[in-house]
Structures are given as structure tokens and as C-alpha cells.
Amino acid sequence: QKEVEQDPGPLSVPEGAIVSLNCTYSNSAFQYFMWYRQYSRKGPELLMYTYSSGNKEDGRFTAQVDKSSKYISLFIRDSQPSDSATYLCAMNLNYGGATNKLIFGTGTLLAVQP
Amino acid sequence: SQTIHQWPATLVQPVGSPLSLECTVEGTSNPNLYWYRQAAGRGLQLLFYSVGIGQISSEVPQNLSASRPQDRQFILSSKKLLLSDSGFYLCAWSGARDTQYFGPGTRLTVL
């Protein structure tokens, strides 16, 4: 079993839709959770990070963590064609520290149709 | 602000040839540095990380090696490339208490 599972998609939605992207994980010791956005042929860029359970909102993006279910989500409101990208979840045991190794999901490809 | 550079952006090399990819970070000192490979449908695989000059940790056995000759420079090398070395190579950095930030990547095709 992989430590982090993520549906690869592709997920196609019409412009303006609410998008829900999800990851499940097996290691209950993970504490820090991140979402990266990766456009085609580019490096991943950090979108959001959260600590432990709860919600965090940044503009049209909301990150949600449910540690009891080992489940994290990223919601995108009023989706735009410019949101079309691959979304990677990532998590680790310790934020910062000497090694700060992240465990990544395989990414979900999102296409927002105009 | 911090900036991370990688070059070359793309590279096509024959099997058996050597490889040298370079990564440099600006605007920070003593960063942790990472090399990842991204293959289609397989996510990001951590290859090497470094917490300081000359300090390299390898995550997977392979015919690649890494070096950190300067504080903000990280190099990925190979003496003889294999077909399986093709992929998208990403360098990342992190601060002491920070998450990782990625460079633009190098797309390597081994023929």
C-alpha cells in the first residue's frame, strides 16, 4: 500500500464549477500537509500548507485536513481555465528540520473547460 | 526573495553518455537542497538531499550521483546514462523551518 494515494484523474469540469481534489494516507503520524500546483512542463509551486486537522482558506482555495479519516482535500471555488494543471498533495512528519522529506501523491490532472 | 535556477531546461543524450545537471539558489543561505525525478504517472521520487556543503544523502540506489560544491549549488551527475534515466528532474530547496520550493526543472531524454 502506498503511503499517499491520489486519484490521477483526469478530472474535467466546466468553468465556474467547484472542484474537489483528495488524497488519503496511511501514516497517522503525518502532521503537515501541502498542496502543490504543477502546470505542464513546469516545476510544482506551493499553493497551501496546513498543520493537523481543520480548514485553511486562501482566496478561491480551501485546504481541509481530517486526521481521524486520514483524508485531505483541496477545494477550488469558481474554477477558471487557468486552474487547469496537475495538483499534488504532499505531507511529512516534521515541518522543517534537517531533512524535511516530503511524501507526495502522484497528482490529479484537472482540466477546466471554458 | 529567493529564486531557484536549473539548467539546462531540456537535454537529449545518447545512452552511455555522461550527465551534469546544475541547480543554484539565490536569496538564502545554508538551504536544504533536494533532487527529484518525476516520471509520468509515478509522482515525485526523491533522489538525493543535502543539508550542507559536501553532505549528500542518497534515497535510492542508481547510477546517479550528487554533489554540493558550494552552499547554494547542487549538481546531479551520471557517468553513463541509461534509457531508464529519462524523466523530468526537479531541484528544490527548503529553509530550516519551511516547506520545499521547486525549480523549473530539466527534461532529460535518453535515446
CSV table of C-alpha atoms in Angstrom, one decimal, chain A:
chain,number,residue,atom,x,y,z
A,1,GLN,CA,0.0,0.0,0.0
A,2,LYS,CA,1.3,3.4,-0.9
A,3,GLU,CA,1.8,5.9,1.9
A,4,VAL,CA,-0.2,8.5,0.0
A,5,GLU,CA,-3.0,7.7,-2.5
A,6,GLN,CA,-4.3,10.2,-5.0
A,7,ASP,CA,-6.7,9.7,-7.9
A,8,PRO,CA,-4.8,10.6,-11.1
A,9,GLY,CA,-7.9,11.8,-13.0
A,10,PRO,CA,-8.2,13.4,-15.4
A,11,LEU,CA,-10.9,15.5,-13.9
A,12,SER,CA,-12.8,17.7,-16.3
A,13,VAL,CA,-15.1,20.4,-15.1
A,14,PRO,CA,-16.9,23.4,-16.7
A,15,GLU,CA,-15.7,26.9,-15.8
A,16,GLY,CA,-17.2,28.2,-12.6
A,17,ALA,CA,-17.6,24.8,-11.0
A,18,ILE,CA,-16.4,23.8,-7.5
A,19,VAL,CA,-13.6,21.4,-7.7
A,20,SER,CA,-12.8,18.8,-5.0
A,21,LEU,CA,-9.3,17.2,-5.0
A,22,ASN,CA,-8.5,14.5,-2.5
A,23,CYS,CA,-5.7,12.4,-1.0
A,24,THR,CA,-5.7,9.6,1.5
A,25,TYR,CA,-2.7,8.5,3.5
A,26,SER,CA,-1.8,5.6,5.8
A,27,ASN,CA,0.7,7.0,8.3
A,28,SER,CA,-1.2,8.6,11.2
A,29,ALA,CA,2.0,10.3,12.3
A,30,PHE,CA,1.9,12.8,9.4
A,31,GLN,CA,1.3,16.3,10.7
A,32,TYR,CA,1.9,18.8,7.9
A,33,PHE,CA,0.0,18.8,4.7
A,34,MET,CA,0.7,20.7,1.5
A,35,TRP,CA,-0.9,21.2,-1.9
A,36,TYR,CA,1.3,22.0,-5.0
A,37,ARG,CA,0.1,23.1,-8.4
A,38,GLN,CA,2.1,22.0,-11.5
A,39,TYR,CA,1.5,23.4,-14.9
A,40,SER,CA,2.6,21.3,-17.9
A,41,ARG,CA,6.4,21.1,-18.2
A,42,LYS,CA,6.9,23.3,-15.2
A,43,GLY,CA,8.1,22.8,-11.6
A,44,PRO,CA,5.5,22.4,-8.8
A,45,GLU,CA,4.5,25.6,-7.0
A,46,LEU,CA,3.3,25.6,-3.4
A,47,LEU,CA,-0.4,26.5,-3.1
A,48,MET,CA,-1.2,25.9,0.5
A,49,TYR,CA,0.0,24.1,3.6
A,50,THR,CA,-1.9,23.2,6.8
A,51,TYR,CA,-1.0,21.7,10.1
A,52,SER,CA,-3.1,19.0,11.7
A,53,SER,CA,-6.8,18.9,11.3
A,54,GLY,CA,-9.0,21.7,10.2
A,55,ASN,CA,-9.6,24.1,7.3
A,56,LYS,CA,-7.5,26.8,5.8
A,57,GLU,CA,-8.8,29.3,3.2
A,58,ASP,CA,-6.8,31.4,0.7
A,59,GLY,CA,-8.9,33.2,-1.9
A,60,ARG,CA,-10.7,30.6,-4.0
A,61,PHE,CA,-8.8,27.8,-2.4
A,62,THR,CA,-9.7,25.9,0.7
A,63,ALA,CA,-7.5,23.1,2.2
A,64,GLN,CA,-9.1,20.7,4.6
A,65,VAL,CA,-7.5,18.0,6.7
A,66,ASP,CA,-9.3,15.2,8.5
A,67,LYS,CA,-6.7,13.3,10.5
A,68,SER,CA,-9.3,10.9,12.0
A,69,SER,CA,-10.1,9.7,8.5
A,70,LYS,CA,-6.5,10.2,7.1
A,71,TYR,CA,-8.0,12.3,4.4
A,72,ILE,CA,-7.1,15.7,2.9
A,73,SER,CA,-8.9,17.8,0.4
A,74,LEU,CA,-8.4,20.9,-1.7
A,75,PHE,CA,-11.5,22.8,-2.9
A,76,ILE,CA,-11.4,25.3,-5.7
A,77,ARG,CA,-14.3,27.7,-6.0
A,78,ASP,CA,-15.3,29.4,-9.2
A,79,SER,CA,-12.8,27.4,-11.2
A,80,GLN,CA,-11.1,29.1,-14.1
A,81,PRO,CA,-9.4,27.7,-17.2
A,82,SER,CA,-6.1,29.0,-15.7
A,83,ASP,CA,-6.6,26.4,-12.9
A,84,SER,CA,-6.0,23.6,-15.4
A,85,ALA,CA,-2.9,21.8,-14.0
A,86,THR,CA,-1.8,18.8,-12.1
A,87,TYR,CA,-2.4,19.1,-8.3
A,88,LEU,CA,0.0,17.2,-6.0
A,89,CYS,CA,-0.7,16.6,-2.3
A,90,ALA,CA,2.3,16.2,0.0
A,91,MET,CA,2.8,15.6,3.6
A,92,ASN,CA,5.5,15.0,6.2
A,93,LEU,CA,6.2,14.2,9.8
A,94,ASN,CA,8.1,17.4,10.8
A,95,TYR,CA,7.8,20.8,9.3
A,96,GLY,CA,11.3,22.0,8.6
A,97,GLY,CA,14.0,20.2,10.4
A,98,ALA,CA,17.3,18.9,9.0
A,99,THR,CA,15.8,16.8,6.2
A,100,ASN,CA,12.2,17.8,5.8
A,101,LYS,CA,11.4,14.9,3.5
A,102,LEU,CA,8.0,15.1,1.9
A,103,ILE,CA,5.8,12.2,0.7
A,104,PHE,CA,4.0,13.1,-2.5
A,105,GLY,CA,0.8,11.8,-4.1
A,106,THR,CA,1.0,11.0,-7.8
A,107,GLY,CA,-1.1,14.1,-8.7
A,108,THR,CA,-4.5,14.7,-10.1
A,109,LEU,CA,-4.8,16.3,-13.6
A,110,LEU,CA,-7.5,18.9,-13.7
A,111,ALA,CA,-9.0,20.5,-16.9
A,112,VAL,CA,-11.4,23.4,-16.6
A,113,GLN,CA,-13.3,23.8,-19.7
A,114,PRO,CA,-14.3,27.4,-20.8
